[in-house]
């Protein structure tokens, strides 16, 4: 009956920690992936490695009681207003906008035989129990500590971080997506039409694809255009992106951006409706100095195909699987420019191919999945980049 507000916040935070494997609880905090069939959720080729499984090594990691005691002692040193912001971020799984949690980065905490910095301890407790090193992480652009080298104090908000997606190298050959399929339908010896392959199936309207025209009209030039598709039908209008970061979601507690849930769709397919319901917080698309990054904010995997994710000399493309809470550099401007070489017959025929990224929600496609083409996926995006 004499519990303080602070102690109540600490208890709620501990109950909202990321589950470890075998605790019998559902995944929390954006670290879980969907189960499902082998073809759509299994560990197929072209997947990003290092899935957050929630498994913590027993050796030297300390007991649950030690971890709880340490976490409680750390949380009790945090200001009450910061505890409230941290609780909002953790309980909403990153869906609510929360401020940075600035804490000293030099103080180490010890659990068993393992020492952690305070940021690492909070990242492990509230998002990724199997996290080993800070090099596995990427800070989101919304964070005050973004772009700073060794900041002190540093933001410890677990939902201002993402986990880096590690690509398979070399990838198995059976996961490859033949580049020949990307030839225009009227080219000699072409494969299926672009509507079957998921290649660019439209030309952007005049003015939308011309950054100079936008500038002349007094608007800032867009850096990409996004189209939302359900199977072979585009739903809604093209979304022109001018801000450096865009949230694309179906349902988000606090969010501005491209809301797919507000688009009018006539598709009555049960599968499409099921996948729509799983998009949830969706993805975050961010233009950064080294390229365009995609952060998976949902509770299910997404699948990405991009010419700049592969070797520039490759004749095939991979479909990469990105787990919840992970980020991947989906588009590299320098690599895209190298794909425009005059002797590159494939990209000379269809220059947009190198500047297009396709992203599907929940269901994958390609030679290691039941769906061969992205146009067979229930819900997917086409992102066309303006590199002028």
Tab-separated table of C-alpha atoms in Angstrom:
chain	number	residue	atom	x	y	z
A	1	UNK	CA	0.000	0.000	0.000
A	2	UNK	CA	3.068	2.258	0.313
A	3	UNK	CA	4.450	1.524	-3.168
A	4	UNK	CA	5.881	4.570	-4.908
A	5	UNK	CA	5.237	5.557	-8.507
A	6	UNK	CA	8.901	4.856	-9.305
A	7	UNK	CA	8.797	1.293	-7.969
A	8	UNK	CA	5.604	0.677	-9.946
A	9	UNK	CA	7.294	1.848	-13.155
A	10	UNK	CA	10.294	-0.391	-12.496
A	11	UNK	CA	8.067	-3.430	-11.947
A	12	UNK	CA	6.105	-2.735	-15.141
A	13	UNK	CA	9.343	-2.385	-17.092
A	14	UNK	CA	10.667	-5.688	-15.786
A	15	UNK	CA	7.431	-7.420	-16.780
A	16	UNK	CA	7.836	-5.921	-20.280
A	17	UNK	CA	11.375	-7.239	-20.812
A	18	UNK	CA	12.177	-9.244	-23.928
A	19	UNK	CA	11.481	-12.951	-23.333
A	20	UNK	CA	14.282	-15.483	-23.292
A	21	UNK	CA	13.867	-18.781	-25.100
A	22	UNK	CA	11.820	-21.272	-23.129
A	23	UNK	CA	10.024	-18.792	-20.861
A	24	UNK	CA	6.717	-19.749	-22.470
A	25	UNK	CA	5.752	-16.205	-23.414
A	26	UNK	CA	5.013	-14.720	-26.794
A	27	UNK	CA	7.670	-12.548	-28.404
A	28	UNK	CA	7.648	-8.952	-27.264
A	29	UNK	CA	9.456	-5.808	-28.269
A	30	UNK	CA	9.722	-6.415	-32.015
A	31	UNK	CA	12.304	-9.180	-31.654
A	32	UNK	CA	10.103	-12.049	-32.774
A	33	UNK	CA	9.392	-13.367	-36.204
A	34	UNK	CA	6.398	-15.139	-37.585
A	35	UNK	CA	6.181	-18.891	-37.623
A	36	UNK	CA	4.256	-20.185	-40.591
A	37	UNK	CA	5.052	-22.472	-43.447
A	38	UNK	CA	8.475	-23.535	-44.509
A	39	UNK	CA	8.263	-21.712	-47.809
A	40	UNK	CA	7.333	-18.328	-46.416
A	41	UNK	CA	8.909	-18.123	-42.978
A	42	UNK	CA	11.551	-20.810	-42.943
A	43	UNK	CA	15.245	-20.085	-43.115
A	44	UNK	CA	15.549	-20.064	-46.860
A	45	UNK	CA	18.475	-18.895	-48.946
A	46	UNK	CA	18.932	-15.202	-49.349
A	47	UNK	CA	17.896	-14.699	-45.722
A	48	UNK	CA	19.638	-12.271	-43.434
A	49	UNK	CA	21.562	-14.090	-40.763
A	50	UNK	CA	21.551	-13.477	-37.048
A	51	UNK	CA	17.854	-13.730	-36.254
A	52	UNK	CA	16.978	-12.496	-32.783
A	53	UNK	CA	15.852	-15.736	-31.213
A	54	UNK	CA	15.755	-14.516	-27.643
A	55	UNK	CA	18.237	-17.192	-26.582
A	56	UNK	CA	20.729	-16.271	-23.873
A	57	UNK	CA	23.872	-18.279	-23.211
A	58	UNK	CA	23.890	-19.839	-19.765
A	59	UNK	CA	27.672	-19.909	-19.337
A	60	UNK	CA	28.947	-16.794	-17.562
A	61	UNK	CA	25.748	-14.834	-18.206
A	62	UNK	CA	24.516	-14.867	-14.628
A	63	UNK	CA	21.228	-16.012	-13.212
A	64	UNK	CA	17.806	-14.495	-13.748
A	65	UNK	CA	17.938	-13.185	-10.175
A	66	UNK	CA	21.272	-11.433	-10.815
A	67	UNK	CA	19.976	-9.870	-14.021
A	68	UNK	CA	16.802	-8.719	-12.299
A	69	UNK	CA	18.710	-7.207	-9.391
A	70	UNK	CA	21.103	-5.370	-11.693
A	71	UNK	CA	18.348	-4.103	-13.973
A	72	UNK	CA	16.330	-2.849	-11.011
A	73	UNK	CA	19.372	-1.056	-9.578
A	74	UNK	CA	20.027	0.630	-12.939
A	75	UNK	CA	16.401	1.634	-13.458
A	76	UNK	CA	16.197	3.130	-9.971
A	77	UNK	CA	18.955	5.589	-10.940
A	78	UNK	CA	17.020	6.849	-13.964
A	79	UNK	CA	14.841	9.927	-13.645
A	80	UNK	CA	11.141	9.216	-13.288
A	81	UNK	CA	10.211	11.079	-16.486
A	82	UNK	CA	12.737	8.963	-18.400
A	83	UNK	CA	11.318	5.789	-16.878
A	84	UNK	CA	7.891	6.793	-18.144
A	85	UNK	CA	9.271	7.403	-21.665
A	86	UNK	CA	11.134	4.073	-21.601
A	87	UNK	CA	8.007	2.258	-20.450
A	88	UNK	CA	5.974	3.881	-23.233
A	89	UNK	CA	8.533	2.739	-25.841
A	90	UNK	CA	8.797	-0.798	-24.448
A	91	UNK	CA	5.074	-1.415	-23.927
A	92	UNK	CA	4.171	-0.026	-27.361
A	93	UNK	CA	7.017	-2.036	-28.972
A	94	UNK	CA	8.301	1.134	-30.572
A	95	UNK	CA	4.904	2.173	-31.892
A	96	UNK	CA	4.734	5.280	-29.719
A	97	UNK	CA	7.221	8.069	-30.206
A	98	UNK	CA	9.459	8.285	-27.178
A	99	UNK	CA	12.304	10.693	-26.364
A	100	UNK	CA	15.942	9.730	-26.046
A	101	UNK	CA	17.096	8.211	-22.773
A	102	UNK	CA	20.500	9.840	-22.230
A	103	UNK	CA	22.744	7.970	-19.784
A	104	UNK	CA	26.517	7.774	-19.202
A	105	UNK	CA	28.081	5.329	-21.663
A	106	UNK	CA	31.280	4.634	-19.705
A	107	UNK	CA	29.722	2.891	-16.708
A	108	UNK	CA	29.881	-0.897	-16.885
A	109	UNK	CA	27.434	-3.320	-15.289
A	110	UNK	CA	28.332	-6.926	-14.499
A	111	UNK	CA	26.068	-9.979	-14.671
A	112	UNK	CA	27.828	-13.159	-13.613
A	113	UNK	CA	31.177	-13.110	-15.423
A	114	UNK	CA	29.956	-10.840	-18.214
A	115	UNK	CA	30.288	-7.032	-18.186
A	116	UNK	CA	28.013	-4.743	-20.165
A	117	UNK	CA	27.826	-1.029	-20.725
A	118	UNK	CA	24.576	0.468	-19.493
A	119	UNK	CA	23.219	0.914	-23.043
A	120	UNK	CA	24.013	-2.710	-23.911
A	121	UNK	CA	22.338	-3.936	-20.733
A	122	UNK	CA	19.100	-2.122	-21.568
A	123	UNK	CA	19.210	-3.268	-25.213
A	124	UNK	CA	19.615	-6.881	-24.082
A	125	UNK	CA	16.938	-6.739	-21.403
A	126	UNK	CA	14.269	-4.983	-23.435
A	127	UNK	CA	14.904	-6.071	-27.036
A	128	UNK	CA	17.565	-8.657	-27.875
A	129	UNK	CA	18.608	-11.100	-25.124
A	130	UNK	CA	21.116	-12.761	-27.499
A	131	UNK	CA	22.886	-9.476	-28.352
A	132	UNK	CA	26.652	-9.901	-28.079
A	133	UNK	CA	28.325	-6.678	-29.221
A	134	UNK	CA	27.443	-3.089	-30.082
A	135	UNK	CA	28.772	-3.658	-33.627
A	136	UNK	CA	25.588	-5.667	-34.293
A	137	UNK	CA	23.479	-2.547	-33.848
A	138	UNK	CA	22.531	0.464	-35.956
A	139	UNK	CA	21.112	3.625	-34.462
A	140	UNK	CA	17.945	5.015	-36.045
A	141	UNK	CA	18.043	8.502	-37.537
A	142	UNK	CA	15.375	9.756	-35.088
A	143	UNK	CA	17.868	9.432	-32.213
A	144	UNK	CA	19.855	12.351	-30.789
A	145	UNK	CA	22.974	10.178	-30.725
A	146	UNK	CA	22.661	9.325	-34.440
A	147	UNK	CA	25.795	10.094	-36.421
A	148	UNK	CA	27.894	10.876	-33.328
A	149	UNK	CA	31.123	9.014	-32.590
A	150	UNK	CA	31.297	7.726	-29.007
A	151	UNK	CA	28.661	10.114	-27.618
A	152	UNK	CA	28.543	10.586	-23.852
A	153	UNK	CA	25.892	10.602	-22.557
A	154	UNK	CA	24.414	8.205	-25.086
A	155	UNK	CA	20.793	7.357	-25.858
A	156	UNK	CA	19.793	4.045	-24.283
A	157	UNK	CA	16.238	3.893	-25.638
A	158	UNK	CA	16.052	0.308	-27.024
A	159	UNK	CA	13.585	1.377	-29.714
A	160	UNK	CA	15.951	4.011	-31.072
A	161	UNK	CA	18.147	1.119	-32.214
A	162	UNK	CA	17.885	-1.565	-34.870
A	163	UNK	CA	19.885	-4.690	-35.473
A	164	UNK	CA	22.112	-4.949	-38.534
A	165	UNK	CA	21.134	-7.513	-41.116
A	166	UNK	CA	24.057	-9.736	-42.114
A	167	UNK	CA	23.901	-11.017	-45.663
A	168	UNK	CA	24.877	-14.529	-46.631
A	169	UNK	CA	28.216	-14.723	-48.405
A	170	UNK	CA	28.404	-16.443	-50.734
A	171	UNK	CA	24.671	-17.140	-51.171
A	172	UNK	CA	23.509	-20.576	-52.329
A	173	UNK	CA	22.903	-20.689	-56.077
A	174	UNK	CA	19.342	-21.981	-55.775
A	175	UNK	CA	18.227	-18.733	-54.136
A	176	UNK	CA	19.225	-16.649	-57.112
A	177	UNK	CA	16.671	-14.638	-59.045
A	178	UNK	CA	17.632	-14.582	-62.755
A	179	UNK	CA	18.276	-11.102	-64.093
A	180	UNK	CA	16.983	-12.224	-67.500
A	181	UNK	CA	13.464	-12.002	-66.074
A	182	UNK	CA	13.942	-8.252	-65.791
A	183	UNK	CA	14.196	-7.678	-69.553
A	184	UNK	CA	11.442	-5.535	-71.062
A	185	UNK	CA	8.663	-7.752	-72.462
A	186	UNK	CA	9.346	-6.668	-76.052
A	187	UNK	CA	13.058	-7.464	-75.911
A	188	UNK	CA	14.434	-10.497	-77.775
A	189	UNK	CA	14.444	-13.753	-75.794
A	190	UNK	CA	12.732	-12.094	-72.874
A	191	UNK	CA	11.329	-14.038	-69.960
A	192	UNK	CA	7.903	-13.433	-68.423
A	193	UNK	CA	6.371	-9.974	-68.721
A	194	UNK	CA	7.254	-7.320	-66.162
A	195	UNK	CA	3.837	-7.713	-64.521
A	196	UNK	CA	4.745	-11.325	-63.755
A	197	UNK	CA	8.278	-10.687	-62.561
A	198	UNK	CA	7.623	-7.738	-60.333
A	199	UNK	CA	9.802	-5.477	-62.491
A	200	UNK	CA	8.756	-1.866	-62.890
A	201	UNK	CA	5.278	-2.102	-64.393
A	202	UNK	CA	4.545	1.541	-64.982
A	203	UNK	CA	6.184	4.805	-65.952
A	204	UNK	CA	5.894	7.523	-63.344
A	205	UNK	CA	3.679	10.402	-64.509
A	206	UNK	CA	5.398	13.376	-66.097
A	207	UNK	CA	6.532	15.739	-63.355
A	208	UNK	CA	6.599	13.057	-60.688
A	209	UNK	CA	9.773	11.495	-62.051
A	210	UNK	CA	11.321	14.859	-62.969
A	211	UNK	CA	12.981	16.518	-59.993
A	212	UNK	CA	13.574	19.707	-61.997
A	213	UNK	CA	9.843	20.084	-62.621
A	214	UNK	CA	9.166	19.751	-58.894
A	215	UNK	CA	11.767	22.366	-58.091
A	216	UNK	CA	10.337	24.768	-60.678
A	217	UNK	CA	6.903	24.402	-59.081
A	218	UNK	CA	8.344	25.497	-55.742
A	219	UNK	CA	8.315	22.027	-54.167
A	220	UNK	CA	11.283	20.115	-52.863
A	221	UNK	CA	12.385	17.349	-55.187
A	222	UNK	CA	11.335	13.870	-54.106
A	223	UNK	CA	14.038	11.275	-53.554
A	224	UNK	CA	11.795	8.257	-54.124
A	225	UNK	CA	8.276	7.222	-55.107
A	226	UNK	CA	6.426	4.362	-53.400
A	227	UNK	CA	3.689	2.188	-54.891
A	228	UNK	CA	1.639	-0.303	-52.847
A	229	UNK	CA	0.474	-3.517	-54.551
A	230	UNK	CA	-1.822	-6.372	-53.640
A	231	UNK	CA	-0.873	-9.247	-55.891
A	232	UNK	CA	-1.037	-7.847	-59.468
A	233	UNK	CA	-3.079	-4.749	-58.633
A	234	UNK	CA	-1.671	-1.437	-57.519
A	235	UNK	CA	-3.746	0.047	-54.690
A	236	UNK	CA	-3.981	3.794	-54.240
A	237	UNK	CA	-1.872	6.528	-55.747
A	238	UNK	CA	1.887	6.809	-55.994
A	239	UNK	CA	3.393	8.264	-52.828
A	240	UNK	CA	6.120	10.847	-53.488
A	241	UNK	CA	8.680	11.077	-50.652
A	242	UNK	CA	10.434	14.338	-49.840
A	243	UNK	CA	11.200	14.014	-46.122
A	244	UNK	CA	14.406	12.085	-45.262
A	245	UNK	CA	12.470	9.403	-43.358
A	246	UNK	CA	9.145	7.733	-44.137
A	247	UNK	CA	7.036	5.336	-42.073
A	248	UNK	CA	5.001	2.893	-44.178
A	249	UNK	CA	2.474	1.084	-42.004
A	250	UNK	CA	-0.985	-0.411	-41.833
A	251	UNK	CA	-1.713	0.441	-38.214
A	252	UNK	CA	0.478	2.531	-35.919
A	253	UNK	CA	-0.515	4.078	-32.547
A	254	UNK	CA	1.386	7.300	-33.217
A	255	UNK	CA	2.570	7.718	-36.768
A	256	UNK	CA	2.627	9.940	-39.810
A	257	UNK	CA	3.522	8.723	-43.260
A	258	UNK	CA	2.147	6.299	-45.811
A	259	UNK	CA	-0.789	4.586	-44.086
A	260	UNK	CA	-1.743	1.515	-46.126
A	261	UNK	CA	-4.809	0.963	-43.957
A	262	UNK	CA	-6.410	4.101	-45.375
A	263	UNK	CA	-6.165	2.940	-48.989
A	264	UNK	CA	-9.319	1.617	-50.605
A	265	UNK	CA	-8.811	-1.969	-51.778
A	266	UNK	CA	-11.302	-4.209	-53.563
A	267	UNK	CA	-9.276	-7.363	-52.954
A	268	UNK	CA	-11.397	-9.871	-50.988
A	269	UNK	CA	-8.761	-12.593	-50.856
A	270	UNK	CA	-8.561	-14.141	-47.401
A	271	UNK	CA	-4.762	-14.378	-47.706
A	272	UNK	CA	-4.433	-10.703	-48.634
A	273	UNK	CA	-6.600	-9.677	-45.689
A	274	UNK	CA	-4.580	-11.894	-43.351
A	275	UNK	CA	-1.264	-10.382	-44.502
A	276	UNK	CA	-2.699	-6.847	-44.309
A	277	UNK	CA	-3.519	-7.474	-40.649
A	278	UNK	CA	0.094	-8.551	-40.023
A	279	UNK	CA	1.765	-5.485	-41.564
A	280	UNK	CA	1.156	-3.564	-38.341
A	281	UNK	CA	3.898	-0.982	-37.760
A	282	UNK	CA	5.376	-1.872	-41.159
A	283	UNK	CA	8.731	-0.444	-42.162
A	284	UNK	CA	10.727	2.748	-41.925
A	285	UNK	CA	12.458	3.968	-45.075
A	286	UNK	CA	15.321	6.400	-44.366
A	287	UNK	CA	17.647	8.269	-46.693
A	288	UNK	CA	21.083	8.434	-45.074
A	289	UNK	CA	24.537	9.570	-46.304
A	290	UNK	CA	25.600	6.047	-47.286
A	291	UNK	CA	22.329	4.989	-48.908
A	292	UNK	CA	18.706	4.164	-48.139
A	293	UNK	CA	18.010	1.935	-45.156
A	294	UNK	CA	14.914	-0.144	-44.449
A	295	UNK	CA	14.025	-0.912	-40.834
A	296	UNK	CA	11.516	-3.681	-40.174
A	297	UNK	CA	9.181	-2.370	-37.448
A	298	UNK	CA	6.618	-5.145	-37.777
A	299	UNK	CA	6.377	-8.450	-35.906
A	300	UNK	CA	6.889	-10.523	-39.083
A	301	UNK	CA	9.680	-10.813	-41.667
A	302	UNK	CA	9.843	-8.695	-44.776
A	303	UNK	CA	11.530	-9.677	-48.053
A	304	UNK	CA	13.641	-7.347	-50.196
A	305	UNK	CA	15.123	-7.487	-53.674
A	306	UNK	CA	17.519	-4.774	-54.826
A	307	UNK	CA	20.171	-4.666	-57.528
A	308	UNK	CA	22.569	-2.845	-55.179
A	309	UNK	CA	22.432	-5.641	-52.582
A	310	UNK	CA	24.284	-7.952	-54.967
A	311	UNK	CA	27.595	-7.978	-56.775
A	312	UNK	CA	27.412	-5.405	-59.620
A	313	UNK	CA	28.736	-8.042	-62.038
A	314	UNK	CA	26.150	-10.619	-61.010
A	315	UNK	CA	23.582	-11.765	-63.555
A	316	UNK	CA	21.148	-12.713	-60.815
A	317	UNK	CA	19.440	-11.050	-57.856
A	318	UNK	CA	18.731	-12.316	-54.363
A	319	UNK	CA	15.556	-12.002	-52.350
A	320	UNK	CA	16.697	-11.160	-48.819
A	321	UNK	CA	14.713	-11.978	-45.699
A	322	UNK	CA	14.804	-9.328	-42.966
A	323	UNK	CA	13.581	-10.251	-39.504
A	324	UNK	CA	11.671	-7.935	-37.127
A	325	UNK	CA	13.836	-5.301	-35.479
A	326	UNK	CA	16.542	-5.558	-38.163
A	327	UNK	CA	17.782	-2.947	-40.641
A	328	UNK	CA	19.286	-3.417	-44.097
A	329	UNK	CA	20.838	-0.966	-46.548
A	330	UNK	CA	18.435	-1.641	-49.379
A	331	UNK	CA	19.792	0.915	-51.815
A	332	UNK	CA	23.310	2.224	-52.422
A	333	UNK	CA	23.611	5.325	-54.624
A	334	UNK	CA	27.249	4.682	-55.586
A	335	UNK	CA	26.502	1.116	-56.638
A	336	UNK	CA	23.422	2.263	-58.539
A	337	UNK	CA	25.566	4.649	-60.589
A	338	UNK	CA	27.975	1.829	-61.425
A	339	UNK	CA	25.048	-0.187	-62.811
A	340	UNK	CA	24.627	2.409	-65.561
A	341	UNK	CA	27.836	1.428	-67.357
A	342	UNK	CA	27.409	1.761	-71.174
A	343	UNK	CA	28.561	-1.811	-71.750
A	344	UNK	CA	26.001	-3.164	-69.294
A	345	UNK	CA	23.408	-4.443	-71.759
A	346	UNK	CA	20.843	-5.395	-69.121
A	347	UNK	CA	20.725	-2.023	-67.439
A	348	UNK	CA	20.988	-0.067	-70.677
A	349	UNK	CA	17.788	-1.743	-71.849
A	350	UNK	CA	15.930	-1.009	-68.606
A	351	UNK	CA	17.720	1.736	-66.635
A	352	UNK	CA	15.013	1.825	-63.937
A	353	UNK	CA	15.839	-1.727	-62.872
A	354	UNK	CA	18.904	-0.610	-60.931
A	355	UNK	CA	16.886	2.094	-59.165
A	356	UNK	CA	13.952	-0.056	-58.051
A	357	UNK	CA	13.581	-2.003	-54.806
A	358	UNK	CA	10.735	-4.433	-54.152
A	359	UNK	CA	9.600	-5.256	-50.606
A	360	UNK	CA	6.984	-7.821	-49.651
A	361	UNK	CA	5.341	-8.208	-46.254
A	362	UNK	CA	5.213	-11.590	-44.453
A	363	UNK	CA	5.395	-13.743	-47.625
A	364	UNK	CA	8.549	-14.271	-49.673
A	365	UNK	CA	9.057	-14.981	-53.350
A	366	UNK	CA	11.735	-16.399	-55.601
A	367	UNK	CA	13.079	-19.814	-56.482
A	368	UNK	CA	13.205	-21.079	-52.882
A	369	UNK	CA	9.572	-20.127	-52.174
A	370	UNK	CA	6.220	-21.276	-53.481
A	371	UNK	CA	5.719	-17.860	-55.097
A	372	UNK	CA	8.064	-17.359	-58.020
A	373	UNK	CA	7.203	-13.711	-58.657
A	374	UNK	CA	6.524	-10.793	-56.347
A	375	UNK	CA	3.230	-10.176	-58.153
A	376	UNK	CA	2.016	-13.376	-56.443
A	377	UNK	CA	2.711	-11.901	-52.997
A	378	UNK	CA	-0.384	-10.665	-51.119
A	379	UNK	CA	0.998	-7.246	-50.088
A	380	UNK	CA	4.135	-5.605	-51.423
A	381	UNK	CA	5.819	-2.300	-52.193
A	382	UNK	CA	7.752	-0.964	-55.136
A	383	UNK	CA	10.185	1.854	-54.307
A	384	UNK	CA	11.560	3.814	-57.263
A	385	UNK	CA	14.524	6.044	-56.483
A	386	UNK	CA	15.257	9.407	-58.018
A	387	UNK	CA	19.051	9.585	-58.404
A	388	UNK	CA	19.197	12.898	-60.270
